[in-house]
PDB file of C-alpha atoms in Angstrom:
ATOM      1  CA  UNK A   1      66.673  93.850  77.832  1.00 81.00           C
ATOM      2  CA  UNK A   2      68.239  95.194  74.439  1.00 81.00           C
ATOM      3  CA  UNK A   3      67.203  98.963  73.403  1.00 80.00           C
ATOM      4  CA  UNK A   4      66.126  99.027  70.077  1.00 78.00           C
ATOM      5  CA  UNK A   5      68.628  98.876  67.024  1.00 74.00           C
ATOM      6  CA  UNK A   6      68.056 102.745  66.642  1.00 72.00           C
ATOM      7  CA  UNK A   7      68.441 103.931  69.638  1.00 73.00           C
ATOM      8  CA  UNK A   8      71.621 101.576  69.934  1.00 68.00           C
ATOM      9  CA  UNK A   9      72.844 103.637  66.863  1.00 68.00           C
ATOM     10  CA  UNK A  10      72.399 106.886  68.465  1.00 65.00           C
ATOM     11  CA  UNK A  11      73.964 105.392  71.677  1.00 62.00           C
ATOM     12  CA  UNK A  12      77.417 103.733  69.719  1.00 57.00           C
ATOM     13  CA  UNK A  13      78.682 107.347  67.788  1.00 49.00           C
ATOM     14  CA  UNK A  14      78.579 108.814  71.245  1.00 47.00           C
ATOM     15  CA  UNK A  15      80.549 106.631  73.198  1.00 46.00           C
ATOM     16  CA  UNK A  16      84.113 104.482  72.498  1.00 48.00           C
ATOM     17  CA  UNK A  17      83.651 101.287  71.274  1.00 67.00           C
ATOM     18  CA  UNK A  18      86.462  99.686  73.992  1.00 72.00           C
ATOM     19  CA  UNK A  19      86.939 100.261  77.526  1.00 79.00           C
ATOM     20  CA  UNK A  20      90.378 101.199  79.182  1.00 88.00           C
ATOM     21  CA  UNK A  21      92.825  98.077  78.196  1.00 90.00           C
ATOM     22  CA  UNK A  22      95.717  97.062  80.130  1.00 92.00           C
ATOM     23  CA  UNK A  23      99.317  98.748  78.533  1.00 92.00           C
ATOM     24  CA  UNK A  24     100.697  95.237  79.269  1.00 90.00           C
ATOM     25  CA  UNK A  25      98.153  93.250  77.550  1.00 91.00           C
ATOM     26  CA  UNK A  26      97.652  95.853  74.790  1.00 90.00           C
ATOM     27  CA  UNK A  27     101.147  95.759  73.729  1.00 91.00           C
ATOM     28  CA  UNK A  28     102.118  92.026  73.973  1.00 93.00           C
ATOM     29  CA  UNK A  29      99.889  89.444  71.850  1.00 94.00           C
ATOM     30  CA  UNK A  30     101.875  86.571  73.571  1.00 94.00           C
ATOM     31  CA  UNK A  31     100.484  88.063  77.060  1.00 93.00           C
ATOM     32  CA  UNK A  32      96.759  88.355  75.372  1.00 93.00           C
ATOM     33  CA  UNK A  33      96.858  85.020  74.873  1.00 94.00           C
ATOM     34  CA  UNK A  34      98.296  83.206  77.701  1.00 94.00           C
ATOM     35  CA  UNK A  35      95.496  85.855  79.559  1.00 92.00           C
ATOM     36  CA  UNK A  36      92.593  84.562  77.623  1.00 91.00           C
ATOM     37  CA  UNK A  37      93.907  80.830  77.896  1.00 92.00           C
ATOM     38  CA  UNK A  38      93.949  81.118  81.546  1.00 91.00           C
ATOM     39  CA  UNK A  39      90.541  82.762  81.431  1.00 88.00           C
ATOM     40  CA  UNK A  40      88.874  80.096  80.067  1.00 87.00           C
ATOM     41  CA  UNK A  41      90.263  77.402  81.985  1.00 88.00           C
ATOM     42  CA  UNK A  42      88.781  78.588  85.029  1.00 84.00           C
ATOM     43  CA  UNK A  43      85.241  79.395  83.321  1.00 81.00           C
ATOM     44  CA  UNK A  44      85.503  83.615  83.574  1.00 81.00           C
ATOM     45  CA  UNK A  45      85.684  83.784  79.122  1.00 83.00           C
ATOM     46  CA  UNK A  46      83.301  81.944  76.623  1.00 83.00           C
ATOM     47  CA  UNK A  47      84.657  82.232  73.252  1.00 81.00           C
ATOM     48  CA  UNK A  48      81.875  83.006  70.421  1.00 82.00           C
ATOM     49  CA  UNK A  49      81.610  83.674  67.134  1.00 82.00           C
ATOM     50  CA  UNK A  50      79.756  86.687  66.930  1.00 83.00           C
ATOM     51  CA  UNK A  51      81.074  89.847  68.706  1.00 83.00           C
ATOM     52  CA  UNK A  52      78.593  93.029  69.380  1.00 83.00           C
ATOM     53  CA  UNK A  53      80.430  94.397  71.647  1.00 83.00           C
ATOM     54  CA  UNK A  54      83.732  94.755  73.424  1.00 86.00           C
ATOM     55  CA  UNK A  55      84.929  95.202  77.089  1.00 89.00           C
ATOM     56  CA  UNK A  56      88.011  96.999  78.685  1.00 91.00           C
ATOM     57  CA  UNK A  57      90.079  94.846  80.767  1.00 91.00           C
ATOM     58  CA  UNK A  58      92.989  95.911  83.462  1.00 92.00           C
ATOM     59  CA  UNK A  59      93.964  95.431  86.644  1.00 92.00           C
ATOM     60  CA  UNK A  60      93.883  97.835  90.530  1.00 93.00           C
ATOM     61  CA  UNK A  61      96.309  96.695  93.596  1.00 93.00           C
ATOM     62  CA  UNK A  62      94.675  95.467  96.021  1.00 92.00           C
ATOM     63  CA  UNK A  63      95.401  96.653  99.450  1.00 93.00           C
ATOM     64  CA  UNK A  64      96.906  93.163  99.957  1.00 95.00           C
ATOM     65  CA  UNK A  65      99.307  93.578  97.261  1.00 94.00           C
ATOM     66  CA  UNK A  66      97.243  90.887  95.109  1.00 93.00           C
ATOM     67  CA  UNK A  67      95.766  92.271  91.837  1.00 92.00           C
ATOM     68  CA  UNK A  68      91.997  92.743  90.982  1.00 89.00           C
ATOM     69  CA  UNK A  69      90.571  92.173  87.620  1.00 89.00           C
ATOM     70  CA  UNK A  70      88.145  94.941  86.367  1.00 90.00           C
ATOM     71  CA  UNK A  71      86.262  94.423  83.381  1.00 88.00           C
ATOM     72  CA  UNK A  72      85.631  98.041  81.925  1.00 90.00           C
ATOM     73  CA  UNK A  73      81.918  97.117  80.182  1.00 88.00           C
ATOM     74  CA  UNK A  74      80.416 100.652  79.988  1.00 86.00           C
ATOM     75  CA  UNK A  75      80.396 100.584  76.192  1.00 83.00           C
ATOM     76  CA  UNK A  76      78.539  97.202  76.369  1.00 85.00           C
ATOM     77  CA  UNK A  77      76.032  98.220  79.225  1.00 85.00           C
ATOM     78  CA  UNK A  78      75.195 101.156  76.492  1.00 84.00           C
ATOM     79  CA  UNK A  79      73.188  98.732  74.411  1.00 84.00           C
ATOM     80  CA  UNK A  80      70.834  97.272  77.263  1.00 87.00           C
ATOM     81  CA  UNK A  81      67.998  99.583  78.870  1.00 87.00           C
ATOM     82  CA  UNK A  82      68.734 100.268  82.182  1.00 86.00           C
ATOM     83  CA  UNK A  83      67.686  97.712  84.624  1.00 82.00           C
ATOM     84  CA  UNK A  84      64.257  98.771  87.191  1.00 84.00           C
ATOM     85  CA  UNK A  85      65.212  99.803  90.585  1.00 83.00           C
ATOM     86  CA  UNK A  86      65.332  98.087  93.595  1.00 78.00           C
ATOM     87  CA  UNK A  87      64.619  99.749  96.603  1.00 81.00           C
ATOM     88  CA  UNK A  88      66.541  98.108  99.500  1.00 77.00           C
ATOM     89  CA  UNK A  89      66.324  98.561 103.470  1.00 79.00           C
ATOM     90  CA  UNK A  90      68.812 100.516 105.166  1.00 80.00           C
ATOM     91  CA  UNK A  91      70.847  99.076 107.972  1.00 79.00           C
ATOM     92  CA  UNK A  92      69.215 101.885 110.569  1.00 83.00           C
ATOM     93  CA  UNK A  93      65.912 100.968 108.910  1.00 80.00           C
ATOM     94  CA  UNK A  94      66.094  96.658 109.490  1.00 74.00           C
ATOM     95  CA  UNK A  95      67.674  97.573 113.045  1.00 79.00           C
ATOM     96  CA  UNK A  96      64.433  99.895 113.508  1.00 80.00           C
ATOM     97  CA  UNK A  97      62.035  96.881 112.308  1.00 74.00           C
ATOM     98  CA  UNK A  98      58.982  95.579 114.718  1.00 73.00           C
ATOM     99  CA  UNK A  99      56.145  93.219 114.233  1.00 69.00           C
ATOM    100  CA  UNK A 100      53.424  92.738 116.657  1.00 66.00           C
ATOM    101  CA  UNK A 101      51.158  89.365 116.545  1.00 61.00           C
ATOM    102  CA  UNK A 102      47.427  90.039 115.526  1.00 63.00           C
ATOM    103  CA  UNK A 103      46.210  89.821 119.227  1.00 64.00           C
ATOM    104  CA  UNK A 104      49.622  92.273 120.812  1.00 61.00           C
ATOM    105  CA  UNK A 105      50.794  89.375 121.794  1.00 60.00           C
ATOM    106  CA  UNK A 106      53.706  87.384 120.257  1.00 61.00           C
ATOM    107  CA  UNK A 107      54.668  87.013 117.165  1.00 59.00           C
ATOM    108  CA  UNK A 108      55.240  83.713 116.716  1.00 61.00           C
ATOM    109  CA  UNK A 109      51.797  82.764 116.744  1.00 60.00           C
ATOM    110  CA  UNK A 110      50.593  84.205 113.641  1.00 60.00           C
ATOM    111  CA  UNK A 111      53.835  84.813 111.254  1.00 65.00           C
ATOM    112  CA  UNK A 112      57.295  83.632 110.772  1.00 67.00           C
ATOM    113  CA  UNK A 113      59.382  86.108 109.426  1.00 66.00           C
ATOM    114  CA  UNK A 114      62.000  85.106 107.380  1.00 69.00           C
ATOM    115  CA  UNK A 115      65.280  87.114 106.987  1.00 68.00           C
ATOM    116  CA  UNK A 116      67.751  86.298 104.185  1.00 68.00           C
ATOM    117  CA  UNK A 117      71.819  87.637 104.421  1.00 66.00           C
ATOM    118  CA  UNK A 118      74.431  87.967 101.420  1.00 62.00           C
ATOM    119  CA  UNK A 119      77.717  88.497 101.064  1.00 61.00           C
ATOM    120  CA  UNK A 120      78.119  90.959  98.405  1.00 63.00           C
ATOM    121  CA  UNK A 121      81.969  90.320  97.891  1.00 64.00           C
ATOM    122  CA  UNK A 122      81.298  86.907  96.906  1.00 59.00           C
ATOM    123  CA  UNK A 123      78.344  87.933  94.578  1.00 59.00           C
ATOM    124  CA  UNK A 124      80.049  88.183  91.529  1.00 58.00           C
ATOM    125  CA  UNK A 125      81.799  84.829  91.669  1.00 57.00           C
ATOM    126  CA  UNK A 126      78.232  83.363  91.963  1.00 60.00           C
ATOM    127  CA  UNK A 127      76.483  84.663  89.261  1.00 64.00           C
ATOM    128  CA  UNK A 128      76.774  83.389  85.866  1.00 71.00           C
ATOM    129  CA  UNK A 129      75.867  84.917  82.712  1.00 76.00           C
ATOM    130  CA  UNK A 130      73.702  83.640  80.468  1.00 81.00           C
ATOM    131  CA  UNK A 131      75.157  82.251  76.812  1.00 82.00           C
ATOM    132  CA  UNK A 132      73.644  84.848  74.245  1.00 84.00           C
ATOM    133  CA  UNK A 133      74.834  87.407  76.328  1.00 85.00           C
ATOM    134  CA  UNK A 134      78.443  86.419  76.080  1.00 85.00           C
ATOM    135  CA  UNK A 135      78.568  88.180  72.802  1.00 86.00           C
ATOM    136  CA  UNK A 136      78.137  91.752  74.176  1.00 85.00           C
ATOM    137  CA  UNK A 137      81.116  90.898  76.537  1.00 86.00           C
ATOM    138  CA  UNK A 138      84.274  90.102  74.137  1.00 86.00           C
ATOM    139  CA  UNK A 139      87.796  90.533  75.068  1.00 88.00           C
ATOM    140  CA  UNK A 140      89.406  93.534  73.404  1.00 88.00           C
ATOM    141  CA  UNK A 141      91.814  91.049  71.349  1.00 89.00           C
ATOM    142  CA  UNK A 142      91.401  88.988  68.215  1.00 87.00           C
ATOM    143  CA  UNK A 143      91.516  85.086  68.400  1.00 88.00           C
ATOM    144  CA  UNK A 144      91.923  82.222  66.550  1.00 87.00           C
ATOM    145  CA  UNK A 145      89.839  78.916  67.593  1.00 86.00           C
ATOM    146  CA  UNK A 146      94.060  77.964  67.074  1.00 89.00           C
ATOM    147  CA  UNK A 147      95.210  80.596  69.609  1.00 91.00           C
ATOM    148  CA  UNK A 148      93.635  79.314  72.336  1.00 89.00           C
ATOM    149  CA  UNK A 149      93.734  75.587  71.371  1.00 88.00           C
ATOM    150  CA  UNK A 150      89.675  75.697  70.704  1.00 85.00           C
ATOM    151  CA  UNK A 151      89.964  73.936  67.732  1.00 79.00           C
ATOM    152  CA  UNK A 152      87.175  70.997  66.617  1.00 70.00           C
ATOM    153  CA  UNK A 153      85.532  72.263  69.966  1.00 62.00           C
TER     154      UNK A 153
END
């Protein structure tokens, strides 16, 4: 999943070691901290010991008027090989799909065909990512186990 160390070298000189940060949060410590508090009360931050790398963090109106939270990882994704592709069905293709049974007769007595459906805005919110990885992912602040009442956890 990691390149190697040397090609991570190569990779880090050529790219900036933080994503885009907030104004807001980058110019008010009080604000970094209430932020991070608040993310790890609702299980979105894991706070380590070791950081390797370090995300951008800021914020896009939604059309609603709500706000939406975008982590800025490209310096982070850097270190990792890229991921194999997945070649998915188009919609034109699935609404273009036809089985015929063995004998041109129904289907349904030689196969069951099982379709699955996802809701892609709600993908994020279900996927969780694994503990070692958390280190790649820091906030773009400096904590204290104090500063966000961690301690003797």
């Amino acid at each position: 999943m990691l390149r190697p160390e040397d090609e991570q070298a190569l990779i880090g000189g050529a790219s900036p070691t933080i994503g885009y940060v907030d104004p807001k949060l980058k110019g008010s410590r009080r604000a970094q901290i209430a932020f991070a508090k608040q993310l790890i009360d609702i299980g979105l931050f894991r706070a380590t010991r070791r950081r390797q790398g370090t995300v951008g963090i800021f914020f896009v109106k939604k059309k609603d008027g709500s706000l939406r939270l975008i982590l800025d990882s490209r310096p982070s994704n850097e270190r990792f090989r890229k991921p194999p592709s997945t070649p998915l069905a188009t919609a034109e293709c699935l609404s273009n799909f036809e089985i015929e049974g063995s004998s041109g007769g129904d289907i349904s007595d030689d196969l069951f065909v099982y379709v699955g459906v996802s809701d892609i805005e709600n993908c994020f919110h279900r996927m969780q990512m694994p503990t070692w990885l958390s280190d790649y992912f820091w906030l773009p602040f400096s904590f204290c186990a104090g500063d966000l009442d961690l301690t003797g956890q």
